[in-house]
Amino acid sequence: MSDQPNLEKRSAFQSHIGFEVTDWQEDFARVEAPIAPFMGNRQGIPHGGVHATLLDSAMGFAGCYTGDPDRQQNALTLSLTINYVGQAKGTRLIAEGRRIGGGRKTYFAESRLTDDLGNLVATASGTFRYRS
């Protein structure tokens, strides 16, 4: 898998889970992961924690875009609310996150998780704090 669209290397956690950033620009990010057997819950479908990871990551990246590989911005999740609304039936999970507001120290974001067939799996909203 490739690095984030030419901006930074993937984290160890990202590599372990197997997701990648496929689009990243100001106030927007898309992360994708192939559905793999290790992601399954007791029912054999992707665990809600996988959904939460992708939703949270998309929102985190959306608020931290700088456009400059030498100026990395990081944030911490202060709150995360997830609504699980459907089941993935495809082979990939795709989360799109959008920064929707905020200020100098915190920001707010929303995200949607679908599969590669377009089925809505979950939605989320979050509050994030920029790290110095």
Short mmCIF file of N, CA and C in Angstrom, two decimals:
data_model
loop_
_atom_site.label_atom_id
_atom_site.label_comp_id
_atom_site.label_asym_id
_atom_site.label_seq_id
_atom_site.Cartn_x
_atom_site.Cartn_y
_atom_site.Cartn_z
N MET A 1 0.83 -1.19 0.00
CA MET A 1 0.00 0.00 0.00
C MET A 1 0.87 1.24 0.00
N SER A 2 0.33 2.30 -0.52
CA SER A 2 1.10 3.54 -0.66
C SER A 2 1.01 4.39 0.61
N ASP A 3 1.87 5.40 0.67
CA ASP A 3 1.81 6.36 1.76
C ASP A 3 0.62 7.29 1.53
N GLN A 4 0.25 8.07 2.57
CA GLN A 4 -0.78 9.09 2.44
C GLN A 4 -0.45 9.93 1.23
N PRO A 5 -1.42 10.29 0.43
CA PRO A 5 -1.15 11.04 -0.79
C PRO A 5 0.05 11.99 -0.70
N ASN A 6 1.24 11.40 -0.71
CA ASN A 6 2.52 12.12 -0.77
C ASN A 6 2.77 13.06 0.40
N LEU A 7 2.15 12.83 1.55
CA LEU A 7 2.37 13.76 2.65
C LEU A 7 3.04 13.16 3.87
N GLU A 8 2.72 11.96 4.25
CA GLU A 8 3.40 11.37 5.40
C GLU A 8 3.29 9.85 5.37
N LYS A 9 4.21 9.21 6.08
CA LYS A 9 4.21 7.75 6.12
C LYS A 9 3.06 7.25 6.99
N ARG A 10 2.63 6.03 6.69
CA ARG A 10 1.55 5.44 7.49
C ARG A 10 2.07 5.09 8.88
N SER A 11 1.19 5.21 9.87
CA SER A 11 1.55 4.85 11.24
C SER A 11 1.61 3.33 11.36
N ALA A 12 2.21 2.85 12.42
CA ALA A 12 2.29 1.41 12.67
C ALA A 12 0.88 0.82 12.80
N PHE A 13 -0.04 1.53 13.47
CA PHE A 13 -1.41 1.05 13.63
C PHE A 13 -2.12 0.95 12.29
N GLN A 14 -1.93 1.97 11.47
CA GLN A 14 -2.52 1.97 10.13
C GLN A 14 -2.05 0.75 9.33
N SER A 15 -0.76 0.51 9.38
CA SER A 15 -0.21 -0.64 8.66
C SER A 15 -0.76 -1.95 9.20
N HIS A 16 -0.88 -2.05 10.52
CA HIS A 16 -1.38 -3.28 11.14
C HIS A 16 -2.83 -3.56 10.74
N ILE A 17 -3.68 -2.55 10.79
CA ILE A 17 -5.09 -2.72 10.43
C ILE A 17 -5.24 -2.86 8.92
N GLY A 18 -4.38 -2.20 8.16
CA GLY A 18 -4.42 -2.33 6.72
C GLY A 18 -5.21 -1.25 6.01
N PHE A 19 -5.37 -0.08 6.66
CA PHE A 19 -6.10 0.98 5.95
C PHE A 19 -5.12 2.01 5.40
N GLU A 20 -5.58 2.69 4.36
CA GLU A 20 -4.76 3.73 3.76
C GLU A 20 -5.61 4.96 3.49
N VAL A 21 -4.94 6.10 3.46
CA VAL A 21 -5.58 7.36 3.11
C VAL A 21 -5.54 7.46 1.59
N THR A 22 -6.72 7.52 0.97
CA THR A 22 -6.77 7.55 -0.49
C THR A 22 -7.08 8.94 -1.04
N ASP A 23 -7.52 9.85 -0.19
CA ASP A 23 -7.72 11.25 -0.58
C ASP A 23 -7.57 12.08 0.67
N TRP A 24 -6.83 13.18 0.56
CA TRP A 24 -6.59 14.03 1.72
C TRP A 24 -6.38 15.45 1.23
N GLN A 25 -7.26 16.33 1.66
CA GLN A 25 -7.17 17.74 1.30
C GLN A 25 -7.76 18.55 2.43
N GLU A 26 -7.74 19.86 2.30
CA GLU A 26 -8.24 20.71 3.37
C GLU A 26 -9.68 20.35 3.72
N ASP A 27 -9.91 20.05 5.00
CA ASP A 27 -11.23 19.74 5.56
C ASP A 27 -11.85 18.44 5.05
N PHE A 28 -11.09 17.57 4.41
CA PHE A 28 -11.63 16.31 3.88
C PHE A 28 -10.56 15.22 3.87
N ALA A 29 -10.99 14.00 4.19
CA ALA A 29 -10.10 12.84 4.04
C ALA A 29 -10.94 11.60 3.77
N ARG A 30 -10.38 10.71 2.98
CA ARG A 30 -10.99 9.40 2.72
C ARG A 30 -9.98 8.32 3.11
N VAL A 31 -10.44 7.37 3.93
CA VAL A 31 -9.61 6.22 4.28
C VAL A 31 -10.34 4.96 3.85
N GLU A 32 -9.58 3.96 3.41
CA GLU A 32 -10.16 2.73 2.90
C GLU A 32 -9.40 1.52 3.43
N ALA A 33 -10.13 0.44 3.61
CA ALA A 33 -9.52 -0.82 4.04
C ALA A 33 -10.23 -1.99 3.39
N PRO A 34 -9.47 -2.97 2.93
CA PRO A 34 -10.11 -4.19 2.46
C PRO A 34 -10.69 -4.94 3.65
N ILE A 35 -11.86 -5.53 3.48
CA ILE A 35 -12.44 -6.33 4.56
C ILE A 35 -11.66 -7.65 4.62
N ALA A 36 -11.07 -7.91 5.79
CA ALA A 36 -10.23 -9.09 5.98
C ALA A 36 -10.80 -9.97 7.09
N PRO A 37 -10.53 -11.27 7.05
CA PRO A 37 -11.06 -12.19 8.06
C PRO A 37 -10.72 -11.78 9.50
N PHE A 38 -9.55 -11.21 9.75
CA PHE A 38 -9.18 -10.85 11.12
C PHE A 38 -10.04 -9.73 11.69
N MET A 39 -10.80 -9.03 10.84
CA MET A 39 -11.66 -7.94 11.30
C MET A 39 -13.01 -8.44 11.83
N GLY A 40 -13.28 -9.71 11.63
CA GLY A 40 -14.60 -10.24 11.95
C GLY A 40 -14.91 -10.33 13.43
N ASN A 41 -16.17 -10.08 13.75
CA ASN A 41 -16.65 -10.30 15.11
C ASN A 41 -17.16 -11.74 15.23
N ARG A 42 -17.90 -12.05 16.26
CA ARG A 42 -18.39 -13.42 16.47
C ARG A 42 -19.34 -13.86 15.36
N GLN A 43 -19.95 -12.90 14.67
CA GLN A 43 -20.87 -13.23 13.58
C GLN A 43 -20.16 -13.32 12.23
N GLY A 44 -18.85 -13.00 12.23
CA GLY A 44 -18.08 -13.07 11.00
C GLY A 44 -18.14 -11.81 10.15
N ILE A 45 -18.74 -10.74 10.66
CA ILE A 45 -18.78 -9.47 9.91
C ILE A 45 -17.81 -8.50 10.57
N PRO A 46 -17.39 -7.44 9.86
CA PRO A 46 -16.43 -6.52 10.47
C PRO A 46 -16.93 -5.97 11.82
N HIS A 47 -16.06 -6.04 12.79
CA HIS A 47 -16.35 -5.60 14.16
C HIS A 47 -16.61 -4.09 14.17
N GLY A 48 -17.52 -3.67 15.05
CA GLY A 48 -17.82 -2.24 15.17
C GLY A 48 -16.60 -1.41 15.51
N GLY A 49 -15.62 -1.99 16.16
CA GLY A 49 -14.38 -1.27 16.47
C GLY A 49 -13.60 -0.93 15.21
N VAL A 50 -13.69 -1.78 14.20
CA VAL A 50 -13.06 -1.47 12.91
C VAL A 50 -13.76 -0.27 12.29
N HIS A 51 -15.08 -0.27 12.34
CA HIS A 51 -15.85 0.87 11.82
C HIS A 51 -15.44 2.15 12.56
N ALA A 52 -15.37 2.07 13.89
CA ALA A 52 -15.02 3.23 14.70
C ALA A 52 -13.63 3.74 14.34
N THR A 53 -12.70 2.83 14.14
CA THR A 53 -11.33 3.21 13.78
C THR A 53 -11.30 3.99 12.47
N LEU A 54 -12.00 3.49 11.47
CA LEU A 54 -12.00 4.14 10.17
C LEU A 54 -12.71 5.50 10.21
N LEU A 55 -13.85 5.57 10.89
CA LEU A 55 -14.58 6.83 11.01
C LEU A 55 -13.75 7.87 11.75
N ASP A 56 -13.16 7.48 12.88
CA ASP A 56 -12.34 8.37 13.69
C ASP A 56 -11.11 8.84 12.90
N SER A 57 -10.49 7.92 12.19
CA SER A 57 -9.29 8.27 11.41
C SER A 57 -9.61 9.25 10.29
N ALA A 58 -10.72 9.03 9.59
CA ALA A 58 -11.10 9.93 8.50
C ALA A 58 -11.32 11.34 9.04
N MET A 59 -12.00 11.45 10.18
CA MET A 59 -12.24 12.77 10.76
C MET A 59 -10.95 13.39 11.27
N GLY A 60 -10.09 12.57 11.86
CA GLY A 60 -8.80 13.07 12.34
C GLY A 60 -7.96 13.64 11.22
N PHE A 61 -7.83 12.89 10.13
CA PHE A 61 -7.07 13.39 8.99
C PHE A 61 -7.72 14.63 8.39
N ALA A 62 -9.05 14.65 8.32
CA ALA A 62 -9.76 15.79 7.70
C ALA A 62 -9.42 17.10 8.39
N GLY A 63 -9.25 17.08 9.68
CA GLY A 63 -8.95 18.31 10.41
C GLY A 63 -7.48 18.66 10.49
N CYS A 64 -6.61 17.78 10.01
CA CYS A 64 -5.17 17.98 10.20
C CYS A 64 -4.37 18.17 8.92
N TYR A 65 -5.05 18.45 7.83
CA TYR A 65 -4.35 18.64 6.56
C TYR A 65 -3.57 19.95 6.58
N THR A 66 -2.30 19.90 6.18
CA THR A 66 -1.50 21.12 6.05
C THR A 66 -1.04 21.33 4.61
N GLY A 67 -0.96 20.27 3.83
CA GLY A 67 -0.47 20.39 2.46
C GLY A 67 1.05 20.44 2.38
N ASP A 68 1.72 20.42 3.54
CA ASP A 68 3.17 20.52 3.59
C ASP A 68 3.74 19.31 4.33
N PRO A 69 4.47 18.43 3.63
CA PRO A 69 5.00 17.23 4.29
C PRO A 69 5.96 17.54 5.44
N ASP A 70 6.50 18.75 5.49
CA ASP A 70 7.42 19.13 6.58
C ASP A 70 6.69 19.77 7.76
N ARG A 71 5.36 19.92 7.65
CA ARG A 71 4.59 20.55 8.74
C ARG A 71 3.40 19.65 9.08
N GLN A 72 3.65 18.67 9.92
CA GLN A 72 2.61 17.72 10.31
C GLN A 72 1.76 18.29 11.44
N GLN A 73 0.44 18.20 11.30
CA GLN A 73 -0.51 18.63 12.34
C GLN A 73 -1.15 17.37 12.92
N ASN A 74 -1.27 17.31 14.23
CA ASN A 74 -1.89 16.16 14.89
C ASN A 74 -3.03 16.64 15.78
N ALA A 75 -3.94 15.72 16.08
CA ALA A 75 -5.06 16.04 16.95
C ALA A 75 -5.41 14.81 17.79
N LEU A 76 -6.10 15.05 18.89
CA LEU A 76 -6.62 14.00 19.77
C LEU A 76 -8.14 14.01 19.69
N THR A 77 -8.74 12.85 19.75
CA THR A 77 -10.19 12.76 19.76
C THR A 77 -10.69 13.04 21.18
N LEU A 78 -11.56 14.04 21.32
CA LEU A 78 -12.16 14.35 22.61
C LEU A 78 -13.49 13.63 22.79
N SER A 79 -14.27 13.53 21.72
CA SER A 79 -15.53 12.80 21.78
C SER A 79 -15.80 12.18 20.42
N LEU A 80 -16.48 11.04 20.45
CA LEU A 80 -16.80 10.31 19.23
C LEU A 80 -18.16 9.67 19.41
N THR A 81 -19.08 9.97 18.51
CA THR A 81 -20.42 9.37 18.52
C THR A 81 -20.62 8.63 17.21
N ILE A 82 -21.02 7.37 17.31
CA ILE A 82 -21.19 6.54 16.11
C ILE A 82 -22.60 5.98 16.08
N ASN A 83 -23.19 6.00 14.89
CA ASN A 83 -24.48 5.36 14.65
C ASN A 83 -24.25 4.25 13.64
N TYR A 84 -24.49 3.02 14.07
CA TYR A 84 -24.36 1.87 13.18
C TYR A 84 -25.71 1.67 12.50
N VAL A 85 -25.74 1.80 11.17
CA VAL A 85 -27.02 1.82 10.48
C VAL A 85 -27.21 0.70 9.45
N GLY A 86 -26.16 -0.02 9.11
CA GLY A 86 -26.30 -1.06 8.10
C GLY A 86 -25.13 -2.03 8.16
N GLN A 87 -25.14 -2.97 7.25
CA GLN A 87 -24.10 -4.00 7.21
C GLN A 87 -23.35 -3.92 5.88
N ALA A 88 -22.04 -4.03 5.97
CA ALA A 88 -21.22 -4.05 4.75
C ALA A 88 -21.46 -5.36 4.02
N LYS A 89 -21.63 -5.26 2.71
CA LYS A 89 -21.82 -6.44 1.88
C LYS A 89 -20.73 -6.56 0.81
N GLY A 90 -19.91 -5.53 0.67
CA GLY A 90 -18.86 -5.51 -0.34
C GLY A 90 -17.56 -6.10 0.18
N THR A 91 -16.47 -5.66 -0.43
CA THR A 91 -15.14 -6.18 -0.08
C THR A 91 -14.24 -5.11 0.53
N ARG A 92 -14.67 -3.84 0.54
CA ARG A 92 -13.88 -2.75 1.11
C ARG A 92 -14.76 -1.85 1.97
N LEU A 93 -14.16 -1.26 2.99
CA LEU A 93 -14.81 -0.25 3.81
C LEU A 93 -14.19 1.10 3.45
N ILE A 94 -15.04 2.11 3.29
CA ILE A 94 -14.60 3.44 2.87
C ILE A 94 -15.21 4.47 3.82
N ALA A 95 -14.35 5.21 4.52
CA ALA A 95 -14.81 6.28 5.40
C ALA A 95 -14.39 7.62 4.83
N GLU A 96 -15.34 8.54 4.74
CA GLU A 96 -15.06 9.91 4.31
C GLU A 96 -15.36 10.84 5.47
N GLY A 97 -14.37 11.65 5.84
CA GLY A 97 -14.52 12.57 6.95
C GLY A 97 -14.43 14.01 6.48
N ARG A 98 -15.20 14.87 7.15
CA ARG A 98 -15.21 16.30 6.82
C ARG A 98 -15.11 17.13 8.09
N ARG A 99 -14.20 18.08 8.09
CA ARG A 99 -14.13 19.05 9.18
C ARG A 99 -15.26 20.04 8.92
N ILE A 100 -16.13 20.25 9.93
CA ILE A 100 -17.30 21.09 9.71
C ILE A 100 -17.27 22.39 10.51
N GLY A 101 -16.26 22.58 11.35
CA GLY A 101 -16.17 23.81 12.12
C GLY A 101 -15.12 23.70 13.18
N GLY A 102 -15.01 24.76 13.96
CA GLY A 102 -14.04 24.76 15.05
C GLY A 102 -13.25 26.04 15.07
N GLY A 103 -12.18 25.99 15.84
CA GLY A 103 -11.36 27.18 16.00
C GLY A 103 -9.89 26.83 16.05
N ARG A 104 -9.15 27.60 16.84
CA ARG A 104 -7.71 27.47 16.91
C ARG A 104 -7.26 26.21 17.64
N LYS A 105 -8.02 25.77 18.65
CA LYS A 105 -7.59 24.63 19.46
C LYS A 105 -8.43 23.37 19.26
N THR A 106 -9.69 23.51 18.84
CA THR A 106 -10.54 22.35 18.65
C THR A 106 -11.25 22.45 17.31
N TYR A 107 -11.71 21.28 16.83
CA TYR A 107 -12.53 21.28 15.62
C TYR A 107 -13.57 20.19 15.72
N PHE A 108 -14.58 20.30 14.88
CA PHE A 108 -15.69 19.36 14.82
C PHE A 108 -15.69 18.72 13.45
N ALA A 109 -16.07 17.44 13.41
CA ALA A 109 -16.05 16.71 12.13
C ALA A 109 -17.19 15.71 12.09
N GLU A 110 -17.52 15.32 10.87
CA GLU A 110 -18.52 14.27 10.63
C GLU A 110 -17.93 13.29 9.63
N SER A 111 -18.42 12.06 9.67
CA SER A 111 -17.97 11.09 8.68
C SER A 111 -19.02 10.03 8.42
N ARG A 112 -18.87 9.41 7.25
CA ARG A 112 -19.78 8.34 6.81
C ARG A 112 -18.93 7.15 6.38
N LEU A 113 -19.39 5.96 6.74
CA LEU A 113 -18.71 4.73 6.35
C LEU A 113 -19.62 3.94 5.43
N THR A 114 -19.11 3.63 4.24
CA THR A 114 -19.84 2.81 3.28
C THR A 114 -18.96 1.64 2.88
N ASP A 115 -19.55 0.70 2.16
CA ASP A 115 -18.72 -0.33 1.54
C ASP A 115 -18.53 0.05 0.08
N ASP A 116 -17.77 -0.76 -0.65
CA ASP A 116 -17.47 -0.43 -2.04
C ASP A 116 -18.67 -0.62 -2.96
N LEU A 117 -19.77 -1.12 -2.44
CA LEU A 117 -21.01 -1.23 -3.22
C LEU A 117 -21.93 -0.05 -2.97
N GLY A 118 -21.52 0.85 -2.07
CA GLY A 118 -22.31 2.04 -1.77
C GLY A 118 -23.26 1.88 -0.59
N ASN A 119 -23.24 0.75 0.10
CA ASN A 119 -24.12 0.54 1.25
C ASN A 119 -23.63 1.38 2.43
N LEU A 120 -24.53 2.15 3.05
CA LEU A 120 -24.19 2.93 4.23
C LEU A 120 -24.09 1.99 5.42
N VAL A 121 -22.96 2.03 6.11
CA VAL A 121 -22.70 1.14 7.24
C VAL A 121 -22.82 1.90 8.56
N ALA A 122 -22.25 3.11 8.64
CA ALA A 122 -22.27 3.88 9.88
C ALA A 122 -22.01 5.34 9.60
N THR A 123 -22.42 6.18 10.55
CA THR A 123 -22.12 7.60 10.51
C THR A 123 -21.50 7.98 11.85
N ALA A 124 -20.78 9.10 11.87
CA ALA A 124 -20.14 9.51 13.12
C ALA A 124 -19.98 11.02 13.16
N SER A 125 -19.84 11.53 14.38
CA SER A 125 -19.46 12.91 14.59
C SER A 125 -18.45 12.92 15.72
N GLY A 126 -17.58 13.92 15.71
CA GLY A 126 -16.55 13.96 16.73
C GLY A 126 -16.06 15.37 17.00
N THR A 127 -15.43 15.50 18.16
CA THR A 127 -14.76 16.73 18.56
C THR A 127 -13.30 16.38 18.78
N PHE A 128 -12.41 17.23 18.25
CA PHE A 128 -10.98 16.95 18.26
C PHE A 128 -10.22 18.16 18.77
N ARG A 129 -9.11 17.90 19.43
CA ARG A 129 -8.23 18.97 19.95
C ARG A 129 -6.90 18.88 19.23
N TYR A 130 -6.47 20.01 18.69
CA TYR A 130 -5.16 20.05 18.05
C TYR A 130 -4.07 19.89 19.08
N ARG A 131 -3.02 19.18 18.71
CA ARG A 131 -1.84 19.04 19.57
C ARG A 131 -0.83 20.10 19.17
N SER A 132 -0.12 20.59 20.16
CA SER A 132 0.91 21.63 19.91
C SER A 132 2.09 21.02 19.20
#
